[in-house]
Structure formats: structure tokens, C-alpha cells
Short mmCIF file of C-alpha atoms and ligand atoms in Angstrom, two decimals:
data_model
loop_
_atom_site.label_atom_id
_atom_site.label_comp_id
_atom_site.label_asym_id
_atom_site.label_seq_id
_atom_site.Cartn_x
_atom_site.Cartn_y
_atom_site.Cartn_z
CA MET A 1 139.75 87.41 65.03
CA ASN A 2 139.99 83.95 66.88
CA SER A 3 136.82 82.69 66.56
CA VAL A 4 136.48 80.11 63.60
CA ASN A 5 133.23 79.74 61.89
CA PRO A 6 131.58 76.69 63.53
CA LEU A 7 130.53 75.32 59.94
CA GLU A 8 133.95 75.34 58.81
CA ASN A 9 135.21 73.66 62.30
CA VAL A 10 132.83 70.84 61.95
CA GLN A 11 133.81 70.36 58.13
CA MET A 12 137.17 70.20 59.01
CA ILE A 13 137.04 67.44 60.96
CA LEU A 14 134.29 65.68 59.17
CA LYS A 15 136.62 65.70 56.14
CA LYS A 16 139.56 64.36 58.15
CA SER A 17 137.32 61.63 59.26
CA CYS A 18 136.22 60.85 55.77
CA GLU A 19 140.02 60.75 54.56
CA VAL A 20 141.06 58.31 57.58
CA LEU A 21 138.21 56.05 56.54
CA ASP A 22 139.27 56.08 52.91
CA LEU A 23 135.64 56.97 51.80
CA ASP A 24 134.83 58.42 48.32
CA GLU A 25 134.73 62.41 48.55
CA SER A 26 131.12 62.20 47.69
CA VAL A 27 130.67 61.22 51.25
CA TYR A 28 131.99 64.23 52.45
CA ASN A 29 130.27 66.55 49.94
CA LEU A 30 127.11 65.00 51.03
CA LEU A 31 127.69 65.13 54.79
CA LYS A 32 129.26 68.64 54.77
CA GLU A 33 126.04 70.63 54.43
CA PRO A 34 122.65 70.02 55.53
CA GLU A 35 120.10 68.64 53.50
CA ARG A 36 117.76 71.60 53.95
CA THR A 37 118.03 74.63 55.91
CA ILE A 38 115.21 76.91 55.98
CA GLU A 39 115.33 80.70 56.93
CA ILE A 40 112.18 82.34 58.46
CA ASN A 41 111.06 85.68 59.38
CA ILE A 42 108.63 86.09 62.33
CA PRO A 43 106.73 89.10 62.91
CA VAL A 44 105.95 89.75 66.50
CA LYS A 45 103.93 92.53 68.09
CA MET A 46 105.78 94.02 70.60
CA ASP A 47 104.35 95.38 73.97
CA ASN A 48 104.62 98.83 72.72
CA GLY A 49 102.47 98.23 70.00
CA LYS A 50 105.05 98.09 67.32
CA PHE A 51 105.97 95.05 65.00
CA ARG A 52 109.58 93.60 65.17
CA ILE A 53 110.86 91.06 62.70
CA PHE A 54 112.97 88.16 64.23
CA LYS A 55 115.11 85.90 61.65
CA GLY A 56 114.98 82.35 62.77
CA TYR A 57 116.43 79.10 61.26
CA ARG A 58 115.60 75.30 60.97
CA SER A 59 118.42 73.24 59.41
CA GLN A 60 117.69 69.67 58.57
CA HIS A 61 120.85 67.87 58.12
CA CYS A 62 120.73 64.30 57.46
CA ASP A 63 117.51 61.96 58.03
CA VAL A 64 118.94 58.28 56.81
CA MET A 65 118.86 57.44 60.57
CA GLY A 66 115.49 58.63 61.33
CA PRO A 67 113.39 61.88 61.91
CA TYR A 68 115.61 65.12 62.36
CA LYS A 69 116.18 65.78 65.99
CA GLY A 70 117.71 68.60 67.82
CA GLY A 71 117.19 72.01 69.86
CA ILE A 72 116.27 75.34 69.20
CA ARG A 73 118.40 78.18 70.60
CA PHE A 74 117.37 81.78 71.34
CA HIS A 75 120.54 83.87 70.97
CA GLN A 76 121.65 87.23 69.70
CA SER A 77 125.06 85.18 67.88
CA VAL A 78 122.65 82.85 66.19
CA ASN A 79 123.30 82.70 62.37
CA GLY A 80 122.73 80.24 59.17
CA ASP A 81 126.53 78.81 59.44
CA GLU A 82 126.03 78.23 63.28
CA VAL A 83 122.97 76.50 62.93
CA LYS A 84 124.01 74.45 60.09
CA ALA A 85 126.93 73.29 61.92
CA LEU A 86 124.96 72.43 65.07
CA SER A 87 122.71 70.53 63.06
CA ILE A 88 125.63 68.23 61.65
CA TRP A 89 126.87 67.82 65.03
CA MET A 90 123.32 66.30 66.12
CA SER A 91 123.32 64.10 63.05
CA LEU A 92 126.98 62.68 64.51
CA LYS A 93 125.66 62.79 68.09
CA CYS A 94 122.59 60.65 67.18
CA SER A 95 125.15 58.28 65.22
CA ALA A 96 127.45 57.79 67.94
CA THR A 97 124.81 56.93 70.27
CA HIS A 98 122.87 54.66 68.24
CA LEU A 99 119.62 56.77 68.28
CA PRO A 100 117.19 56.37 65.40
CA PHE A 101 117.34 60.16 64.74
CA GLY A 102 119.27 62.44 62.02
CA GLY A 103 120.59 65.91 62.80
CA GLY A 104 118.46 69.01 63.26
CA LYS A 105 118.60 72.21 64.81
CA GLY A 106 117.16 75.59 64.91
CA GLY A 107 117.45 79.08 66.25
CA ILE A 108 116.11 82.67 66.35
CA ILE A 109 118.41 85.86 66.35
CA VAL A 110 117.11 87.36 69.82
CA ASP A 111 118.51 88.80 73.00
CA VAL A 112 116.14 87.12 75.16
CA ASN A 113 116.65 89.46 78.07
CA GLU A 114 115.02 92.35 75.90
CA LEU A 115 111.69 90.59 75.62
CA SER A 116 108.82 90.34 78.21
CA GLU A 117 107.21 87.02 78.78
CA ASN A 118 104.35 88.32 76.79
CA GLU A 119 106.81 88.92 73.78
CA LEU A 120 108.84 85.74 74.15
CA GLU A 121 105.77 83.69 73.94
CA LYS A 122 104.62 85.45 70.79
CA LEU A 123 107.98 85.05 69.44
CA SER A 124 107.87 80.76 70.28
CA ARG A 125 104.49 80.80 68.53
CA GLY A 126 105.56 82.63 65.63
CA TYR A 127 108.61 80.27 65.34
CA VAL A 128 106.27 77.39 65.04
CA LYS A 129 103.54 79.26 62.58
CA GLU A 130 106.50 79.73 60.15
CA LEU A 131 107.69 76.22 60.49
CA TYR A 132 104.76 73.74 61.50
CA LYS A 133 104.79 72.23 57.99
CA TYR A 134 108.62 71.35 58.20
CA ILE A 135 108.30 69.65 61.69
CA GLY A 136 106.55 66.53 62.99
CA ASP A 137 106.97 63.58 65.33
CA ARG A 138 107.94 61.33 62.42
CA PHE A 139 109.94 64.26 60.49
CA ASP A 140 111.71 66.72 62.66
CA ILE A 141 111.53 66.97 66.53
CA PRO A 142 112.74 70.11 68.29
CA ALA A 143 113.96 70.37 71.77
CA PRO A 144 115.40 73.11 74.13
CA ASP A 145 118.77 74.26 73.44
CA VAL A 146 120.62 77.76 74.53
CA ASN A 147 118.08 79.85 76.17
CA THR A 148 114.87 77.93 75.39
CA ASN A 149 113.27 75.35 77.99
CA GLU A 150 110.18 73.54 79.03
CA LYS A 151 108.09 76.73 79.15
CA ILE A 152 108.94 77.63 75.36
CA MET A 153 108.47 73.98 74.38
CA ALA A 154 104.88 74.14 75.98
CA TRP A 155 104.16 77.28 73.94
CA MET A 156 105.64 75.73 70.59
CA LEU A 157 103.91 72.44 71.22
CA ASP A 158 100.49 74.13 72.02
CA GLU A 159 100.91 76.25 68.89
CA TYR A 160 101.77 73.07 66.40
CA ILE A 161 98.76 71.11 68.00
CA LYS A 162 96.43 74.22 66.96
CA LEU A 163 97.67 74.52 63.70
CA THR A 164 98.07 70.88 62.70
CA GLY A 165 95.22 69.33 64.49
CA ASN A 166 97.58 66.52 65.28
CA ASN A 167 97.56 66.12 69.02
CA THR A 168 100.50 64.35 69.74
CA LEU A 169 102.87 65.11 72.45
CA ALA A 170 105.85 63.38 70.50
CA THR A 171 106.78 66.34 68.21
CA PHE A 172 108.72 68.39 70.77
CA THR A 173 110.97 67.04 73.60
CA GLY A 174 112.17 68.64 76.86
CA LYS A 175 108.89 69.39 77.86
CA ALA A 176 107.42 70.03 81.36
CA LEU A 177 106.48 66.70 83.42
CA GLY A 178 102.85 67.97 83.13
CA PHE A 179 102.74 68.05 79.62
CA GLY A 180 104.31 65.13 78.13
CA GLY A 181 107.78 65.62 79.48
CA SER A 182 109.75 62.96 80.90
CA PHE A 183 111.64 62.36 84.30
CA GLY A 184 115.29 62.82 83.94
CA ARG A 185 115.31 64.75 80.80
CA LYS A 186 116.29 68.06 82.31
CA GLU A 187 119.29 66.63 84.16
CA ALA A 188 120.31 64.46 81.62
CA THR A 189 122.82 66.31 79.92
CA GLY A 190 124.54 67.03 83.00
CA VAL A 191 124.58 63.49 84.31
CA GLY A 192 126.01 62.35 80.94
CA VAL A 193 128.67 64.86 81.31
CA ALA A 194 129.79 63.92 84.63
CA VAL A 195 129.60 60.29 83.82
CA MET A 196 131.90 60.86 80.78
CA THR A 197 134.44 62.90 83.34
CA ARG A 198 134.34 59.90 85.75
CA GLU A 199 135.10 57.28 83.09
CA SER A 200 138.09 59.76 81.86
CA LEU A 201 139.44 60.60 85.01
CA ILE A 202 139.74 56.68 85.88
CA LYS A 203 141.33 56.27 82.58
CA LEU A 204 144.05 59.05 83.90
CA GLY A 205 144.65 57.44 86.87
CA ILE A 206 142.80 60.32 88.69
CA ASN A 207 140.60 59.58 91.67
CA ILE A 208 137.52 61.53 91.37
CA ARG A 209 137.55 62.34 95.17
CA ASP A 210 140.90 64.10 94.62
CA SER A 211 139.95 65.71 91.32
CA LYS A 212 140.00 69.44 90.80
CA ILE A 213 137.25 70.89 88.36
CA ALA A 214 136.58 74.19 86.74
CA ILE A 215 133.24 74.50 84.92
CA GLN A 216 132.63 77.41 82.31
CA GLY A 217 128.72 78.32 82.13
CA PHE A 218 126.13 77.41 84.99
CA GLY A 219 123.26 77.06 82.84
CA ASN A 220 121.19 73.78 82.77
CA VAL A 221 124.22 71.89 81.76
CA GLY A 222 126.97 73.48 83.58
CA SER A 223 124.82 73.34 87.13
CA ASN A 224 123.59 69.68 86.61
CA THR A 225 127.18 68.48 85.62
CA ALA A 226 128.55 70.28 88.90
CA LYS A 227 125.58 68.68 90.79
CA HIS A 228 126.40 65.32 89.70
CA LEU A 229 130.00 65.34 89.74
CA ALA A 230 129.65 66.53 93.26
CA ARG A 231 127.67 63.50 93.86
CA MET A 232 130.52 61.30 92.62
CA GLY A 233 132.64 63.10 94.99
CA GLY A 234 134.29 65.70 92.66
CA ASN A 235 135.39 68.90 93.75
CA ILE A 236 134.27 72.28 91.78
CA LEU A 237 136.99 74.82 92.35
CA ALA A 238 135.96 77.53 89.94
CA VAL A 239 132.70 78.38 88.06
CA SER A 240 132.61 81.22 84.95
CA GLU A 241 129.30 82.90 84.20
CA PHE A 242 128.13 86.01 82.87
CA ASP A 243 125.56 88.35 84.00
CA ASN A 244 124.53 91.39 82.39
CA GLU A 245 125.86 93.75 85.31
CA HIS A 246 129.33 92.26 85.48
CA GLY A 247 129.85 90.79 82.32
CA VAL A 248 131.93 87.52 82.37
CA TYR A 249 133.16 86.77 85.94
CA THR A 250 134.66 83.68 87.50
CA ILE A 251 134.38 82.75 91.24
CA TYR A 252 136.91 80.52 92.65
CA ASN A 253 137.42 78.73 96.20
CA GLU A 254 140.49 76.78 96.61
CA ASN A 255 138.88 74.37 98.81
CA GLY A 256 136.04 73.70 96.58
CA PHE A 257 132.26 74.94 96.26
CA ASN A 258 129.32 73.46 98.16
CA VAL A 259 127.70 72.97 94.67
CA PHE A 260 124.02 72.49 96.29
CA GLU A 261 124.16 76.01 97.83
CA LEU A 262 125.81 77.21 94.70
CA ILE A 263 122.81 75.86 92.64
CA ASP A 264 120.36 77.28 95.16
CA TYR A 265 122.09 80.68 95.15
CA PHE A 266 121.88 80.88 91.42
CA SER A 267 118.37 80.05 91.16
CA LYS A 268 117.33 82.79 93.69
CA ASN A 269 119.72 85.34 92.23
CA HIS A 270 120.34 84.40 88.72
CA THR A 271 123.98 85.45 89.41
CA LEU A 272 126.84 83.86 91.37
CA TYR A 273 128.77 86.94 91.33
CA ASP A 274 128.48 87.60 95.13
CA PHE A 275 128.37 84.00 96.30
CA LYS A 276 129.82 83.64 99.80
CA GLY A 277 133.28 82.25 100.36
CA SER A 278 134.64 82.89 97.07
CA LYS A 279 136.92 85.00 95.34
CA HIS A 280 136.98 86.60 91.80
CA ILE A 281 139.69 85.76 89.43
CA SER A 282 140.17 86.92 85.83
CA ILE A 283 139.20 84.93 82.87
CA ASP A 284 142.67 84.51 82.00
CA GLN A 285 143.36 83.02 85.61
CA PHE A 286 140.45 80.86 85.12
CA TYR A 287 141.75 79.21 81.96
CA SER A 288 145.37 78.91 83.65
CA LEU A 289 144.15 77.34 86.65
CA ASP A 290 145.85 74.22 88.00
CA VAL A 291 142.83 71.83 87.82
CA ASP A 292 142.26 68.35 86.48
CA VAL A 293 139.18 68.81 84.49
CA LEU A 294 137.84 72.02 82.73
CA ILE A 295 134.38 71.71 81.30
CA PRO A 296 133.06 74.23 78.90
CA CYS A 297 129.36 74.44 79.16
CA ALA A 298 128.58 77.61 77.24
CA LEU A 299 128.90 78.37 73.47
CA GLU A 300 130.74 77.47 70.53
CA ASN A 301 134.36 78.87 70.28
CA SER A 302 134.96 79.56 73.86
CA ILE A 303 138.38 77.88 73.66
CA THR A 304 140.51 79.21 70.85
CA GLU A 305 144.07 79.22 70.43
CA GLU A 306 144.58 81.94 72.92
CA GLU A 307 142.99 79.92 75.72
CA ALA A 308 144.21 76.60 74.54
CA GLN A 309 147.86 78.01 75.23
CA LYS A 310 146.71 78.80 78.57
CA ILE A 311 145.06 75.54 79.78
CA ARG A 312 146.66 73.38 82.53
CA ALA A 313 143.98 70.85 82.94
CA LYS A 314 144.71 67.25 81.90
CA LEU A 315 140.98 66.70 80.73
CA ILE A 316 138.62 68.79 78.77
CA VAL A 317 134.99 67.35 78.72
CA GLU A 318 132.66 69.46 76.09
CA GLY A 319 129.29 70.15 77.91
CA ALA A 320 128.56 72.68 75.10
CA ASN A 321 128.91 71.95 71.47
CA GLY A 322 131.66 73.23 69.60
CA PRO A 323 133.55 75.02 72.42
CA VAL A 324 137.08 73.74 71.31
CA ASN A 325 137.86 75.29 67.78
CA TYR A 326 140.27 73.17 65.56
CA LEU A 327 143.05 75.42 66.17
CA ALA A 328 142.79 75.27 69.89
CA ASP A 329 142.12 71.36 69.38
CA ARG A 330 145.56 71.12 67.66
CA ILE A 331 147.24 72.86 70.41
CA LEU A 332 145.45 70.66 72.96
CA SER A 333 146.47 67.54 71.50
CA GLN A 334 150.07 68.94 71.14
CA LYS A 335 149.84 69.18 75.09
CA ASN A 336 148.60 65.98 75.49
CA ILE A 337 145.28 67.09 76.85
CA GLU A 338 142.74 64.59 76.50
CA VAL A 339 139.23 66.19 75.19
CA ILE A 340 136.05 64.26 75.45
CA PRO A 341 134.32 65.81 72.38
CA ASP A 342 130.51 67.37 72.57
CA ILE A 343 129.38 64.67 70.31
CA LEU A 344 129.90 62.16 72.93
CA ALA A 345 130.33 64.16 76.05
CA ASN A 346 126.74 66.00 75.86
CA SER A 347 124.72 63.51 74.24
CA GLY A 348 122.87 62.61 77.23
CA GLY A 349 120.30 65.57 76.53
CA VAL A 350 119.30 63.88 73.29
CA ILE A 351 119.64 60.44 74.55
CA ALA A 352 116.84 61.33 77.02
CA SER A 353 114.91 63.13 74.53
CA TYR A 354 114.69 59.89 72.69
CA TYR A 355 113.25 57.98 75.72
CA GLU A 356 110.72 61.02 76.21
CA TRP A 357 109.81 60.60 72.50
CA VAL A 358 109.58 56.64 73.07
CA GLN A 359 107.27 57.12 76.03
CA ASN A 360 104.77 59.79 74.16
CA ILE A 361 104.56 57.40 71.44
CA SER A 362 103.97 54.30 73.13
CA GLY A 363 102.31 55.60 76.41
CA ILE A 364 104.24 53.69 78.51
CA ASP A 365 105.81 55.69 81.55
CA MET A 366 109.53 55.42 82.72
CA THR A 367 110.91 56.77 86.15
CA GLU A 368 113.83 58.98 86.46
CA ASP A 369 116.05 56.16 87.08
CA ASP A 370 114.88 54.09 83.95
CA VAL A 371 115.65 57.23 82.00
CA LEU A 372 119.21 58.12 83.51
CA ASN A 373 120.36 54.41 83.62
CA LYS A 374 119.72 54.23 80.37
CA VAL A 375 121.33 57.37 79.36
CA GLU A 376 124.33 56.18 81.23
CA TYR A 377 124.28 53.05 79.38
CA LYS A 378 124.12 54.15 75.93
CA MET A 379 126.91 56.89 76.43
CA LEU A 380 129.21 53.90 78.24
CA LEU A 381 128.70 52.05 75.12
CA ALA A 382 129.51 54.53 72.67
CA TYR A 383 132.67 55.57 74.94
CA ASN A 384 133.88 52.10 74.71
CA GLU A 385 133.39 51.54 71.26
CA ILE A 386 134.82 55.18 70.59
CA MET A 387 137.99 54.12 72.63
CA LYS A 388 138.61 50.94 70.44
CA ILE A 389 138.62 53.40 67.44
CA LYS A 390 140.95 55.76 69.05
CA ASP A 391 143.53 52.85 69.94
CA LYS A 392 143.00 51.44 66.41
CA TYR A 393 143.87 54.41 64.42
CA ASP A 394 145.94 56.24 66.90
CA VAL A 395 143.77 59.37 67.06
CA THR A 396 142.27 62.01 69.54
CA MET A 397 138.95 61.04 71.27
CA ARG A 398 137.36 63.71 68.85
CA LEU A 399 138.58 62.17 65.65
CA ALA A 400 137.82 58.75 67.07
CA SER A 401 134.16 59.92 67.73
CA TYR A 402 133.55 61.30 64.33
CA ILE A 403 135.24 58.36 62.59
CA TYR A 404 132.72 56.13 64.45
CA SER A 405 129.59 58.23 63.76
CA VAL A 406 130.62 58.91 60.24
CA LEU A 407 131.22 55.34 59.43
CA ARG A 408 127.80 54.36 61.18
CA LEU A 409 126.30 57.11 58.67
CA TYR A 410 128.07 55.81 55.52
CA LYS A 411 126.61 52.10 56.13
CA ILE A 412 123.22 53.43 56.40
CA LEU A 413 123.88 55.67 53.25
CA LYS A 414 124.89 52.73 51.52
CA LEU A 415 122.41 50.27 52.53
CA ARG A 416 119.73 52.80 51.35
CA SER A 417 121.60 53.54 48.20
CA ARG A 418 121.80 57.23 49.07
CA ILE A 419 125.52 57.16 48.05
N1 LIG B 501 119.98 70.88 72.41
C1 LIG B 501 120.36 69.57 72.92
C2 LIG B 501 121.76 69.11 72.18
O1 LIG B 501 122.42 69.87 71.63
C3 LIG B 501 119.55 68.52 72.92
C4 LIG B 501 118.87 68.26 71.64
C5 LIG B 501 117.82 67.34 71.77
O2 LIG B 501 117.36 67.07 72.89
O3 LIG B 501 116.89 66.98 70.83
O4 LIG B 501 122.26 68.04 72.23
#
């Protein structure tokens, strides 16, 4: 009842930004849908000898800035509208951070916990078999997203090279270090979320060393965000996660966790449920915590009107894509809670992907510091530009980010006489 269709969610704010910019309605009509969405059916011979058919998608939103770019997610809740929305967010993200890419996104409807390693590999290769004609290092460059990782990228790239004979590493990013990957890529999204949190806390007059932080989701983004915030002196008091045995659970420690122990424990046990020195609190208590920052790092629609009413944090930094829907956003803005939106806050991943692509194409290596410094630099540039828009139009950070991105897209569309 509370969940908003993510496509409607992104369209609402896209429309609003076109209105603020007083653009002709054809601009909104062009940007509100992807240029192309491909739906595929992937047959996989399962370990029991029977075939199962999985549905998958690739959405390609807008290529005026460069090749389509964006992750592939494996999740049971994937659907066409979600993938379309995510591809629009990717266009906006790439535009906001001045990357020469357009937005793309893919997904497969699957619960990865139900698959063996062998089935997962067949599914990953099957996705490429159905789509290889529509991807490429100058056309559409996939990457990891929810439940996909460097192992899956390796299978996919290997399949792509086999099918096309095009032996380039640049068609996929987020790869393993030994197979064309880049130093810093894995951590980059979390680094970026931490940097945006640090900057926003400064603006709010809160010293990061005194800050209390709650994180929802402890996957690649959540755990790396926690790690880098801890390095900056931030205190992580609560982490909400999910495991098959307990469902959604939250661990809390009023004195703050040792994040490095938390990460170590999670990598060994794949859950934080029994982490020593923590107590369990309900998900309601999690959202109502008296913290400075709440960082959602899971899926869309985590924060609906219901959660927004409860939230007491002063700042929300969106590690996930679309975690706050527009109904919740209204409430947060009435409550004067600052939201650093996904298209800015979690752009570190795709920025590092861009540098991975650059390294693959140029053959010139970068160090971890090179990559992560560039990520930080690009995000701070975008942050400062978006701040100016926020002040100029007296709007929220979300709307300011959209206005900034849409304006850049509009200028290129105009230059290329596409609108
Ligand atoms: N899946 C990530 C995102 O949503 C990264 C995409 C990429 O690196 O292309 O931003």
C-alpha cells in the first residue's frame, strides 16, 4: 500500500524539475521513458536436469552524453518499471557528475539464494547470450548492482568475448582486479556516500566525531560507507540487515560499533544477528532513533510515509537508489530533514566505473588513491554546483540535483538537435 512505483517516483521529480526550468513539455516527455527497454527470457538447465526460464531486462534510457551505463541486479522483486526507473536515475547520476555516459540498467527476476554456483553462472552467461548484440564498450556498459559482483561480471564478460570475438575488457566494469578491474571500484560507492555525509554534517554544524549514524543494509555499499565514516571519526550506532533465518533485524550499540569487527564478522557469518555487544531493536525503533544521520543502503521504497513520520535524524544520505519515495520526501522536507539524493550520494560507484573503463581503453593503470581521489573530487564539484542551484531556486537537495542534471541533459539534447 505504501510502496510507490519507482518509475512514477522518478517521473514525478523529473516533471517538477522540467517545470522549474520552464522547459517545453517535450523535454519531459522524452526523458520520462527510456529510449529502449529489452525484455528477455533466459533458459537455464538447473542442477536437477530440468529447465527453468528466468525473465530479464536491459533498459537504455538516453545516450546523448555517451554510451549507456549502469548495473545489473539479480533480485526477486525486479520488474520492468523498476529497471526503467533505475536507468533514468543512471542518466541523471552520470549527468550530475559530468561522466560521458548515459543511463542504462538491467535485471533478472531471481532469488539468488535458491541457485547453486553452477546455476548462477549459467544464468549470468545466459543473460549475455540474450543481450550481447545490445551491449558493448561504446554502446552499453553494464556493471554490478544488487546481488551481483565481480565474479558475475567475469562470467558475463567472458561470455561476451566468446560470442563477439571482441576481446575488450571495457564492456563491463566492476570486474575483479585480475581481470581488468580497477583499484578502488569496490569501495567507491561507500567512499562517496561517506564523503557526502561528511560534507553535509559540516553544513549542519555537526562535528563528525560527535555524530551518531544509523545504516540500513550492510552489503557492499552499506559496509563500505560504515568503514569510511568510521575512518573519518563517525559513530555507527545501528545497522539494520536481513537474513533468511531472522528476516529483517537491527543491531544497536549506544556507544557505537567497532565497524572493522562488524565487517569481519559479517564476511565470516553472512549475518550480524549475533554480533557481540549489540542489542536487538525493532525496525520501528530503528527509524525512530535519535541519530544525526540515517543512511539507507538497501532497495527502493525503504522509506515510505510511515517511516518518514518516525524519523528523527537530521540528515538522510541515500546510499541506495530510490530509497525514499516522493510521498516520504514531502514529509521529510516539512520536517526540515536534509536529504542527499541517490543521484549524487551514491554516484561514487559509477564514477569509479568510468575510471575503470578509461584504464581498460587506454591501457594506463591508476592506483587506488588516483581513483578514489578522482571520485571525491568529482562528487565535491557536483555537490557544490548543486548547492548553488539549491540556493538559487530555494528547493530541496533532491530537486536541485535533478534540475542540475536535467539542465545539462537538455543543453546536449539541444546541441544535437534531438529536441
Ligand atoms: N550499480 C551502480 C549504480 O547504481 C553502479 C553502476 C555502474 O558502475 O555502472 O550506480
